Coordinates of C-alpha atoms in Angstrom, one line a residue:
M933 CA 34.6 29.5 -1.8
R934 CA 36.0 26.5 -3.5
I935 CA 35.6 24.2 -0.6
L936 CA 32.2 24.8 0.1
L937 CA 31.0 24.5 -3.3
I938 CA 32.7 21.1 -3.0
A939 CA 31.7 20.5 0.6
L940 CA 28.0 21.1 -0.3
P941 CA 27.1 18.3 -2.4
V942 CA 29.0 16.1 0.7
F943 CA 26.8 17.4 2.9
A944 CA 23.7 16.8 1.4
M945 CA 24.1 13.6 0.3
L946 CA 25.0 12.5 4.0
A947 CA 21.6 13.8 4.8
S948 CA 19.4 12.6 2.6
P949 CA 17.1 9.4 4.8
A950 CA 18.2 6.0 4.6
H951 CA 16.6 3.4 2.3
A952 CA 16.7 0.7 4.9
T953 CA 14.4 -2.0 4.5
G954 CA 13.0 -4.3 7.5
G955 CA 10.3 -7.2 8.2
F956 CA 8.7 -9.4 9.7
V957 CA 7.8 -13.2 10.1
C958 CA 4.9 -14.1 12.2
R959 CA 4.0 -17.3 12.9
T960 CA 0.8 -19.3 14.5
A961 CA 1.9 -22.5 17.3
S962 CA -1.3 -24.7 16.7
E963 CA -3.5 -25.7 13.8
P964 CA -3.9 -24.3 11.3
A965 CA -0.6 -23.5 11.0
I966 CA -0.4 -19.7 9.9
A967 CA 2.9 -17.8 8.4
I968 CA 2.8 -14.6 7.4
A969 CA 6.2 -12.3 6.0
L970 CA 6.2 -8.6 5.7
G971 CA 8.6 -6.4 3.5
F972 CA 8.8 -2.8 4.5
G973 CA 10.9 0.4 3.6
H974 CA 12.3 2.1 7.3
T975 CA 11.2 5.8 5.3
A976 CA 8.5 8.0 6.7
G977 CA 5.1 7.0 4.5
S978 CA 7.0 3.9 3.0
A979 CA 4.5 1.3 1.5
L980 CA 4.7 -2.6 2.5
F981 CA 6.3 -5.0 -0.9
A982 CA 5.8 -7.7 0.3
T983 CA 3.4 -10.0 1.9
R984 CA 3.0 -13.8 2.5
L985 CA 0.3 -15.6 3.7
Q986 CA 0.4 -19.3 4.2
V987 CA -1.8 -21.3 5.7
D988 CA -1.0 -25.5 6.3
G989 CA 2.3 -24.9 3.6
R990 CA -0.1 -23.5 0.9
D991 CA 0.3 -19.5 -0.8
V992 CA -3.0 -17.7 -0.6
P993 CA -2.6 -14.8 -2.1
V994 CA -3.1 -11.5 -0.4
E995 CA -2.6 -7.7 -0.7
V996 CA -2.3 -5.7 3.1
P997 CA -4.8 -2.6 2.2
Q998 CA -4.4 -1.3 5.6
W999 CA -1.3 -1.9 8.6
W1000 CA 0.2 0.0 11.1
L1001 CA 3.5 -0.9 13.4
D1002 CA 5.3 1.1 16.0
D1003 CA 7.9 0.5 18.7
S1004 CA 3.8 -0.9 20.6
E1005 CA 1.6 -2.5 18.7
L1006 CA 1.4 -4.1 15.1
R1007 CA -1.4 -4.4 12.7
L1008 CA -3.3 -5.5 9.8
V1009 CA -5.9 -6.7 7.6
L1010 CA -5.1 -9.0 5.0
T1011 CA -7.6 -9.0 2.4
D1012 CA -7.4 -11.5 -1.4
P1013 CA -6.2 -9.4 -3.8
Q1014 CA -9.0 -7.2 -5.2
A1015 CA -9.2 -6.4 -1.7
N1016 CA -13.2 -8.2 -1.4
E1017 CA -13.0 -10.0 1.3
R1018 CA -11.0 -10.3 4.6
L1019 CA -9.2 -13.1 5.1
A1020 CA -7.5 -12.4 7.8
V1021 CA -6.7 -9.6 10.8
V1022 CA -3.3 -9.3 12.9
K1023 CA -3.7 -7.2 16.3
A1024 CA -0.8 -7.3 18.2
V1025 CA 1.4 -5.6 21.2
R1026 CA 4.7 -5.4 21.6
R1027 CA 6.3 -8.1 24.5
G1028 CA 10.6 -7.8 24.6
D1029 CA 12.0 -9.2 20.8
A1030 CA 8.7 -9.8 19.5
Y1031 CA 4.9 -8.7 19.0
D1032 CA 2.2 -10.8 20.7
G1033 CA -1.5 -11.6 20.2
S1034 CA -4.0 -12.9 17.3
V1035 CA -4.6 -13.1 14.0
L1036 CA -8.8 -14.2 12.6
Y1037 CA -8.8 -16.2 10.0
Q1038 CA -11.8 -17.9 8.9
G1039 CA -14.0 -16.6 11.6
R1040 CA -11.9 -18.1 14.1
H1041 CA -9.1 -16.6 16.7
H1042 CA -5.8 -17.7 17.2
W1043 CA -2.3 -16.8 19.5
I1044 CA 0.3 -15.4 17.0
R1045 CA 4.0 -14.2 17.6
C1046 CA 5.9 -11.6 15.1
R1047 CA 9.2 -11.3 14.8
E1048 CA 11.6 -8.7 13.0
S1049 CA 13.5 -10.9 10.4

């Protein structure tokens, strides 16, 4: 009985979810040079905890009110900090080890590739 009382907390700790994190870096290949960096948790319902948008080397403050990531698709909506204006919309599908697609920025579509960082 003592062994069971000692082993139960150990098994409970082993069964707890891992709080691992991951991220993506997305970049365009043409002008304007757009770079988007994302950081997120790998637990169910985790939010993005780090988001950065750079356009031609200039940081643009953003929020990400909507995003989607699975094995086949990545989608992001980047807005201004007050969520009044859409700044960029990314739609990409998985191609091997990267996600290829487009980013809509200032009314124009640009090709973008996202890789795990």
